[in-house]
Each structure stands twice: as structure tokens, then as C-alpha cells.
Tab-separated table of C-alpha atoms and ligand atoms in Angstrom:
chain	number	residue	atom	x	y	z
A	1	UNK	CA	-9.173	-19.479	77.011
A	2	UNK	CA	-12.195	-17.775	76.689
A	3	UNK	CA	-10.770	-13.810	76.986
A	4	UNK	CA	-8.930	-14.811	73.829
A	5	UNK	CA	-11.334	-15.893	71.758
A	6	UNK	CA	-13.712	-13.060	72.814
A	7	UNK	CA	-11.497	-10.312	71.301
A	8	UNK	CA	-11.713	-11.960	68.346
A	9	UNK	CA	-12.687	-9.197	65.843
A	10	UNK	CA	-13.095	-6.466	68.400
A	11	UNK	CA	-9.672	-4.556	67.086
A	12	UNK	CA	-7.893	-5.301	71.017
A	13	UNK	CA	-5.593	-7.690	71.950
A	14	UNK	CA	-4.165	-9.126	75.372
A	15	UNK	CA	-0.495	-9.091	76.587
A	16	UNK	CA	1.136	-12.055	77.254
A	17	UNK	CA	4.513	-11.155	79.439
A	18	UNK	CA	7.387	-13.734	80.300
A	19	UNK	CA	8.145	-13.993	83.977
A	20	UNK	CA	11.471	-15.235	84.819
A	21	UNK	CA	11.695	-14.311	88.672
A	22	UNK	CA	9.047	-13.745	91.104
A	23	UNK	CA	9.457	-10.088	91.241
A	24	UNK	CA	8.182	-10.665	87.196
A	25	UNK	CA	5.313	-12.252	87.732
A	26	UNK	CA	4.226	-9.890	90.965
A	27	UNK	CA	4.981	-7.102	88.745
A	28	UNK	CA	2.629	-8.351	85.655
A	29	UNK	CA	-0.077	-8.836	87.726
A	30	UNK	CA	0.631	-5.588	89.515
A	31	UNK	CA	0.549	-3.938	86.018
A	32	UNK	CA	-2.644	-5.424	84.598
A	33	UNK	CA	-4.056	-4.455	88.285
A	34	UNK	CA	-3.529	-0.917	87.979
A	35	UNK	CA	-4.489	-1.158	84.070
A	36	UNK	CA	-7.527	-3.180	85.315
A	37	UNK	CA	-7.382	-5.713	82.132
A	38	UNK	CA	-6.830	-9.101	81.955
A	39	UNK	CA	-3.504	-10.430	81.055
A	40	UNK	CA	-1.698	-13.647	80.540
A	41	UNK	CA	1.189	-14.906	82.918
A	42	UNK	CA	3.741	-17.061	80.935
A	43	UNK	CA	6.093	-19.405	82.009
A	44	UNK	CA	8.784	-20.559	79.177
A	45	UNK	CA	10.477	-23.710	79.005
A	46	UNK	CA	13.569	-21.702	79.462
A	47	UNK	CA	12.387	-20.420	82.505
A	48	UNK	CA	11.523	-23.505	83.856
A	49	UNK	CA	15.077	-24.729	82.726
A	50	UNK	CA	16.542	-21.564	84.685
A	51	UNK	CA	14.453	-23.025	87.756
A	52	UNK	CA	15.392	-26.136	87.578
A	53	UNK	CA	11.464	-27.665	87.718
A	54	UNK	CA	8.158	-26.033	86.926
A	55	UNK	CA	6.261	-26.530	90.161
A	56	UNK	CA	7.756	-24.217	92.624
A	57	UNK	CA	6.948	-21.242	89.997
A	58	UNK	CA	4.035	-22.169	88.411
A	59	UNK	CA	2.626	-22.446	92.304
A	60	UNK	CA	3.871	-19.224	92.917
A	61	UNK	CA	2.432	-17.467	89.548
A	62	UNK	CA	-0.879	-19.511	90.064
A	63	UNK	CA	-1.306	-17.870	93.541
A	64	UNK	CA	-0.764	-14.799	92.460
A	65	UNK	CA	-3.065	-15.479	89.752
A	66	UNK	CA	-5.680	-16.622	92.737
A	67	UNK	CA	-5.416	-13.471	94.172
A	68	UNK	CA	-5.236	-11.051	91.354
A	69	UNK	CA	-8.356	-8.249	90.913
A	70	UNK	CA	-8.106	-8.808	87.398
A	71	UNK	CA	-8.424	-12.142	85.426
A	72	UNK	CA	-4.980	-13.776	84.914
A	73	UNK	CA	-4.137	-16.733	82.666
A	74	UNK	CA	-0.919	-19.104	83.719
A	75	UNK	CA	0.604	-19.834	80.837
A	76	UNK	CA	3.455	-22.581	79.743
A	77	UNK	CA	5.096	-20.883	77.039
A	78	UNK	CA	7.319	-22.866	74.077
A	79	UNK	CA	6.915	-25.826	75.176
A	80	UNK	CA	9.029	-28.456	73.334
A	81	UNK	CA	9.271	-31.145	75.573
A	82	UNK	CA	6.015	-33.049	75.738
A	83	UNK	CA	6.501	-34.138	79.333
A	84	UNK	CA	6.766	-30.696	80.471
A	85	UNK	CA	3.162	-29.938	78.927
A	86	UNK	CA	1.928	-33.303	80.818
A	87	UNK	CA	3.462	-32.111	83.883
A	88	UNK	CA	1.784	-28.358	83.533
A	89	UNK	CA	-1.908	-30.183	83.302
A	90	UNK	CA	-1.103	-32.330	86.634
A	91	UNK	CA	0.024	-29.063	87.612
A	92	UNK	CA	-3.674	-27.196	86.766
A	93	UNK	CA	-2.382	-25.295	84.027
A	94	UNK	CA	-4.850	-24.688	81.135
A	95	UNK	CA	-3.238	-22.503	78.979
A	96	UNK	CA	-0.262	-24.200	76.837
A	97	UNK	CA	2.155	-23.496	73.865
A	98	UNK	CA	3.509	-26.223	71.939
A	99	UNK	CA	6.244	-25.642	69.861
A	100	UNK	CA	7.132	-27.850	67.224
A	101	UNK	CA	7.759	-25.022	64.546
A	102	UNK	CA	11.036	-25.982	64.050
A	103	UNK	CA	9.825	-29.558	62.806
A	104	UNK	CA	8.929	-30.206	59.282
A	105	UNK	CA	5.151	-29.317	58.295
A	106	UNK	CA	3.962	-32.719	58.934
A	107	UNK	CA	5.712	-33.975	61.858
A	108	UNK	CA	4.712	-30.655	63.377
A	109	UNK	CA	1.351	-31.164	62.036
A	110	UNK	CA	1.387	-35.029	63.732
A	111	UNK	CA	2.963	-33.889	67.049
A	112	UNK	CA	1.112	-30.975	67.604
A	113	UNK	CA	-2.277	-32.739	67.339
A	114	UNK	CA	-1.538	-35.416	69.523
A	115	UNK	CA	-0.971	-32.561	72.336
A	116	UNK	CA	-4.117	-30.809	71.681
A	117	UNK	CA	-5.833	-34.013	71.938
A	118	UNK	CA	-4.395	-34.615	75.455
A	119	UNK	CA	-4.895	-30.408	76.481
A	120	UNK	CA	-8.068	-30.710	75.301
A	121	UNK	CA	-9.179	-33.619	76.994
A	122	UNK	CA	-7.765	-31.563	80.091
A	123	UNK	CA	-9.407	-28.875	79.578
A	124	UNK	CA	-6.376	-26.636	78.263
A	125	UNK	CA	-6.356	-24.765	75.802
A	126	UNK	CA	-3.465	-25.191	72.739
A	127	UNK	CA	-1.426	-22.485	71.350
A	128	UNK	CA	0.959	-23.655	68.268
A	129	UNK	CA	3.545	-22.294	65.871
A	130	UNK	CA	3.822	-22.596	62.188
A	131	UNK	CA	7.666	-22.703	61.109
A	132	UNK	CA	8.395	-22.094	57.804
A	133	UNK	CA	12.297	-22.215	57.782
A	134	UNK	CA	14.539	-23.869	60.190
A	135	UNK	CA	17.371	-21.987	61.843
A	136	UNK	CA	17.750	-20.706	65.687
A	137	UNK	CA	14.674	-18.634	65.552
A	138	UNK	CA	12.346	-20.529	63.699
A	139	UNK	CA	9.290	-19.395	62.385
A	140	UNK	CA	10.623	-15.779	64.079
A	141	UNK	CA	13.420	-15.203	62.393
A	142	UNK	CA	13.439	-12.386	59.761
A	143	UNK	CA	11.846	-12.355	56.740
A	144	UNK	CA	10.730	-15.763	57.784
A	145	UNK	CA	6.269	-15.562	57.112
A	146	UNK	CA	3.795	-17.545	57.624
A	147	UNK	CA	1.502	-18.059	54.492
A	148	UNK	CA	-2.461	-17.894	54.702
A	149	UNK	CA	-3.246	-20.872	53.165
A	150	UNK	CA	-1.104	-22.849	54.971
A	151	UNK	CA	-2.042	-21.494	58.099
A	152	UNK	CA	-5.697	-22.933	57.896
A	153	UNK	CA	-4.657	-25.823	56.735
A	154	UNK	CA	-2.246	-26.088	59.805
A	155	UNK	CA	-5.661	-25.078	62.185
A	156	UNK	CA	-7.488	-27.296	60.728
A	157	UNK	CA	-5.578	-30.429	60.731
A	158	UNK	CA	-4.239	-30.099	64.190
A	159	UNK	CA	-7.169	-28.609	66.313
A	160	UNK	CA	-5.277	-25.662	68.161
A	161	UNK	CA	-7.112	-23.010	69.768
A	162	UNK	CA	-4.350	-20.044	68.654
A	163	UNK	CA	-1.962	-19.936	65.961
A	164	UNK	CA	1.475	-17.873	66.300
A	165	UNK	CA	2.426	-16.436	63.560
A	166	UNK	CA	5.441	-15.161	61.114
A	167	UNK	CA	4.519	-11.716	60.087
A	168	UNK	CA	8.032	-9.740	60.812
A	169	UNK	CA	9.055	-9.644	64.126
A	170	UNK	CA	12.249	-11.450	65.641
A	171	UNK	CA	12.749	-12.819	69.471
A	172	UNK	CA	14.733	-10.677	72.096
A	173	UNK	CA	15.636	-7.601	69.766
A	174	UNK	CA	17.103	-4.969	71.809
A	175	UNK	CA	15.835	-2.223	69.834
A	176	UNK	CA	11.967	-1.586	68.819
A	177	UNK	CA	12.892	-1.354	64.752
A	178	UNK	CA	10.923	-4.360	63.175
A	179	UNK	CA	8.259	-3.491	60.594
A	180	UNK	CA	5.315	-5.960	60.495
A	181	UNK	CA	3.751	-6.880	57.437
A	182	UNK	CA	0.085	-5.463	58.869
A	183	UNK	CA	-1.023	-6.633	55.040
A	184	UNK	CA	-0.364	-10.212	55.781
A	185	UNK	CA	-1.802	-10.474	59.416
A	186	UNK	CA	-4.834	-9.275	57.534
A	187	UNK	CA	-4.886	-11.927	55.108
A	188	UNK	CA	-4.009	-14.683	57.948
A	189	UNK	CA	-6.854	-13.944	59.847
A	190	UNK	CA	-8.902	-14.118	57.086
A	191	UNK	CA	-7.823	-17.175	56.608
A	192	UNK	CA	-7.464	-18.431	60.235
A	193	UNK	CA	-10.461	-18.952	62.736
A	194	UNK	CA	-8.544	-19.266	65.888
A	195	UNK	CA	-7.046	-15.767	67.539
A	196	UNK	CA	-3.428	-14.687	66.033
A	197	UNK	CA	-0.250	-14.589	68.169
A	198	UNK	CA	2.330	-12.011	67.929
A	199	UNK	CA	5.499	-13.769	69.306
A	200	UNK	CA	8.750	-11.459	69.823
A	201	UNK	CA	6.901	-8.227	70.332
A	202	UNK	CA	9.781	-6.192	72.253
A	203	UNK	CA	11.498	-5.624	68.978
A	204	UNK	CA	8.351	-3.459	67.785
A	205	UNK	CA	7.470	0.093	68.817
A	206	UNK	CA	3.933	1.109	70.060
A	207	UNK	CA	2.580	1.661	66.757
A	208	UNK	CA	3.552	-1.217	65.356
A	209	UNK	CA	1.745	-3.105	68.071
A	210	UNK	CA	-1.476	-0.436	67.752
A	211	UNK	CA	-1.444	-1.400	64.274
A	212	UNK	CA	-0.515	-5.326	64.327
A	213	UNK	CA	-4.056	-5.831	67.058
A	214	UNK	CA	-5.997	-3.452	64.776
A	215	UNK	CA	-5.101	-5.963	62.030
A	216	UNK	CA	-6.175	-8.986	63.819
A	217	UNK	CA	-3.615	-10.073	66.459
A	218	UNK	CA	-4.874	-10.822	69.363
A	219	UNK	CA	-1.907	-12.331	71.633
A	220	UNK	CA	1.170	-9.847	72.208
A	221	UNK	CA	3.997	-12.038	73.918
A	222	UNK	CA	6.506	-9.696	75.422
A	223	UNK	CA	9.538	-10.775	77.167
A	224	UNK	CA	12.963	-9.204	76.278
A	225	UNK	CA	10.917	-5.598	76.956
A	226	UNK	CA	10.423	-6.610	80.878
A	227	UNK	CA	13.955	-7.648	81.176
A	228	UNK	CA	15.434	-4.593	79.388
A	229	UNK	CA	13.550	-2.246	82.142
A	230	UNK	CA	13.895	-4.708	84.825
A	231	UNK	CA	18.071	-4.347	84.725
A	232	UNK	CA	18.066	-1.155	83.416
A	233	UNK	CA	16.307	0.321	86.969
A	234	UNK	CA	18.580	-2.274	88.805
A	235	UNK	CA	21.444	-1.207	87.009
A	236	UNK	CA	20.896	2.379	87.984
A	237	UNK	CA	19.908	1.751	91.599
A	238	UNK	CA	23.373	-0.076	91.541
A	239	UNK	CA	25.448	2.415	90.031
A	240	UNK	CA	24.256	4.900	92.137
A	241	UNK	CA	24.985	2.798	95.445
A	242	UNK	CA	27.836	0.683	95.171
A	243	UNK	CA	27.171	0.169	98.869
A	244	UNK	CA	24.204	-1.758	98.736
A	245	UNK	CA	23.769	-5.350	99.310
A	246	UNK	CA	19.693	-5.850	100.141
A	247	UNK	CA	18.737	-7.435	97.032
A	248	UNK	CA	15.226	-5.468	98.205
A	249	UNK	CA	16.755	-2.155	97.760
A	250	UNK	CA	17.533	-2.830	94.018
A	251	UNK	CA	15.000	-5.524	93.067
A	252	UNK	CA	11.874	-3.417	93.842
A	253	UNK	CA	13.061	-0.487	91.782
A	254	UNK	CA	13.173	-3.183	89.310
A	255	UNK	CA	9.709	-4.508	89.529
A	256	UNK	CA	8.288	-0.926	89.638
A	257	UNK	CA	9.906	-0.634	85.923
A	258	UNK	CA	7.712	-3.994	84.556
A	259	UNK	CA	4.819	-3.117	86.392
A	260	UNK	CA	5.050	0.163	84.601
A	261	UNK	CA	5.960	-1.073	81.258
A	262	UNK	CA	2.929	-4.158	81.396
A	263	UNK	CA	0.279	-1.660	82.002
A	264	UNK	CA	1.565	0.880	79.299
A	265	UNK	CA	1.488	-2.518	76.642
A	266	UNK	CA	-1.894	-3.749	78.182
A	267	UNK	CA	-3.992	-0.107	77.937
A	268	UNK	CA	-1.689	-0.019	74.173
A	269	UNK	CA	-3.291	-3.275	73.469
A	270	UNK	CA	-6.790	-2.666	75.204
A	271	UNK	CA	-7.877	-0.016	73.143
A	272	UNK	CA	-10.116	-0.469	70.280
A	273	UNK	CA	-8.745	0.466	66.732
B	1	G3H	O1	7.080	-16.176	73.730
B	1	G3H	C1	7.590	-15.119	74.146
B	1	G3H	C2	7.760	-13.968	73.290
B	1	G3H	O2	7.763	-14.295	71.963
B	1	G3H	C3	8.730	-12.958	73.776
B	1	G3H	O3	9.551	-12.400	72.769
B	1	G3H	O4	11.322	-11.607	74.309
B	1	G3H	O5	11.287	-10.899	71.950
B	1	G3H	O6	9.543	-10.054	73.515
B	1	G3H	P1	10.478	-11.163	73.148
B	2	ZN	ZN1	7.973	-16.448	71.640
């Protein structure tokens, strides 16, 4: 994905938001509209799960993607099931995340190359993550990091185009607390040629984020974030009118909120250090 790999070493980074419904993924590209930056459009396996099949959505995100003022990216994001990466390139995605992480180093190393081999014979491009220690959140979990050294050697045996990385955060914190280690992201991309990914980014405040991209990430994934200010409007439209059944009335209040948030994160991220 050429965006990526041009803000390598420029000190800005690129959101990458998680759209569930299709008031997300309007909303995202709403945001990045009014922020007028690029941004990246993921769909997770999860999601997909919650749909029940990939192609109704990813249709829908790639339209809007079609139509957007401002570049956007369809994304498949943690990807564990091979099939559903083969199924995203019949699909036209280009932009993929395999995640093995929570296999040991050299299956992970074996399985992951074999999918950039078929992405990049597509024409995708192959995001991967390095797990360290097993456990429900993988590579993501706390205190869990991702060393250097390993790191390239993970790169360079396996061929992907972005590397996500351990460097403090945790997936779907509710509060913005986590403390990256900005030393380390240093040091891995030193040691890494391919753009950084920040996964789990809700759990850290602005700063952290100013200062993570001004270190060297380059991909911000945020997803618990849009959902926190996605129910949080619908929950006070709701409380306010207990008489209200037009989804309308309380899902647009709710995609106002994301659209908000994504172009606060993407001018955050857009900024030069
Ligand atoms: O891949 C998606 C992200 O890592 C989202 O994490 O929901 O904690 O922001 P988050
Ligand atoms: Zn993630």
C-alpha cells in the first residue's frame, strides 16, 4: 500500500479504524473527508463473523471507498483463517492482515509466508504480527514486546510489507492509560524496514499516539475508541427519548460521534513530529 510506505520516516502516521456496521464505515470515510487525509477502512474477522460472510460488507465499504474524496484503503483485519484472506483477493481486496501471532515463531514464520506469497502474487499487500507469548491477547497483551532483532528476522524470512508490533498497548481497553515503550518502537524500526503497526490504540491517550508516530509507527488501528463514542451518543439519544423507535433518530447521532472522533485521530496522526 503505497501511502504506507511513503510515511515511512516522515514522523506521521495513518489511522486504521474498525468498522463493524455501515454507519462505521460511512462515518470513517466521512471523518478522513472532512480531515482531508487518507485513511484505512478495516474489516476484522470478527466482523465478518458478526455478518455472517464478508461480501455484503466489504461491497459496501469498497463503494464507499469508490466514492470517497480522499484515498481509502479496504482492509481485512486479523485474519486467521486462510480462506477468508483467499476469499478477500476474489473479493478485490489488497490490503490484508494475517495473524498467526499466536503460533509458535516458526509455524508463524511458515504460515505467514505462504500468504504473502499468494497476496503478493495478487497484488495485496501483507500486514503480520509477531507474538511473543501466547494467551487471549497475544502479542497485545501487557508487558508482552516484541524484540528488535527478532523482528527483522521475522521481515525478512516471511516477506510482509508491515509488521505489528508489541510495544505496550492492549486490545479494547476502556480507558486511555497504557504507556508505550516510545524507546523500543525506536529501536524496532531501526531494525525493521517495513512501516510499524500500532494495534490496540484506544487504550492510549493523544500523546501517547503523538509520540508512538513520532517514534516510527506508522499504522494506528483503532477500534474499541469508535464503539465507545458510537453507544455513548446512542445511549444518550436513548435516554433522553425513551419514545423513540427510528433506528435513524439514534444511529446518526451515533455516526456523527466516529466521524468526529476519526478526524480528531487522523489530523493527531497527520501532523509531522
Ligand atoms: O486491529 C484492530 C485494533 O488493534 C483495534 O484495537 O479496539 O483496542 O482500538 P482497539
Ligand atoms: Zn488489532
Amino acid at each position: 500500500m503505497s501511502t504506507i510506505r511513503e510515511l515511512r520516516g516522515t514522523g506521521r502516521g495513518i489511522g486504521a479504524f474498525n468498522a463493524i456496521t455501515l454507519e462505521h464505515a460511512e462515518a470513517i470515510v466521512a471523518g478522513a473527508e472532512d480531515a482531508g487525509l487518507p485513511v484505512i477502512l478495516q474489516i476484522s474477522q470478527n466482523a465478518v463473523k458478526y455478518h455472517g460472510s464478508l461480501a455484503p460488507f466489504a461491497a459496501a465499504c469498497q463503494a464507499l471507498a469508490a466514492q470517497a474524496t480522499v484515498p481509502v484503503t479496504v482492509h481485512l483485519d486479523h485474519a486467521e483463517d486462510e480462506a477468508l484472506i483467499d476469499e478477500a483477493l476474489t473479493l478485490g481486496i489488497r490490503s490484508v492482515m494475517f495473524d498467526a501471532a499466536t503460533l509458535p515463531y516458526d509455524e508463524n514464520v511458515a504460515r505467514t509466508r505462504a500468504v504473502v506469497e499468494r497476496c503478493h502474487a495478487a497484488g495485496a499487500w501483507v500486514e503480520a504480527e509477531l507474538g511473543a507469548i501466547g494467551g487471549k491477547d497475544g502479542a497485545h497483551a501487557p508487558g508482552v514486546r516484541t524484540d528488535p532483532a527478532e523482528a527483522a528476522a521475522f521481515v525478512a524470512a516471511t516477506g510482509v510489507d508491515a509488521l505489528a508490533v508489541a510495544v505496550g498497548s492492549s486490545h479494547a481497553m476502556n480507558s486511555r492509560d497504557a504507556v508505550l515503550d516510545d524507546d523500543l518502537i525506536a529501536r524496532l524500526f531501526d531494525a525493521v524496514p517495513v512501516p510499524l503497526v500500532l494495534h490496540g490504540s484506544s487504550g492510549v491517550p493523544d500523546e501517547g499516539l503523538r509520540r508512538a508516530v513520532a517514534h516510527g509507527i506508522i499504522k494506528v488501528n483503532v477500534g474499541t475508541l469508535l464503539n465507545r463514542v458510537l453507544t455513548g451518543a446512542v445511549r444518550e439519544v436513548l435516554a433522553a427519548r425513551a419514545d423513540l423507535t427510528d433506528p435513524r433518530k439514534y444511529l446518526a447521532p451515533g455516526r456523527d460521534a466516529i466521524r468526529a472522533s476519526v478526524t480528531h485521530t487522523l489530523r493527531l496522526l497527520g501532523e509531522a513530529a
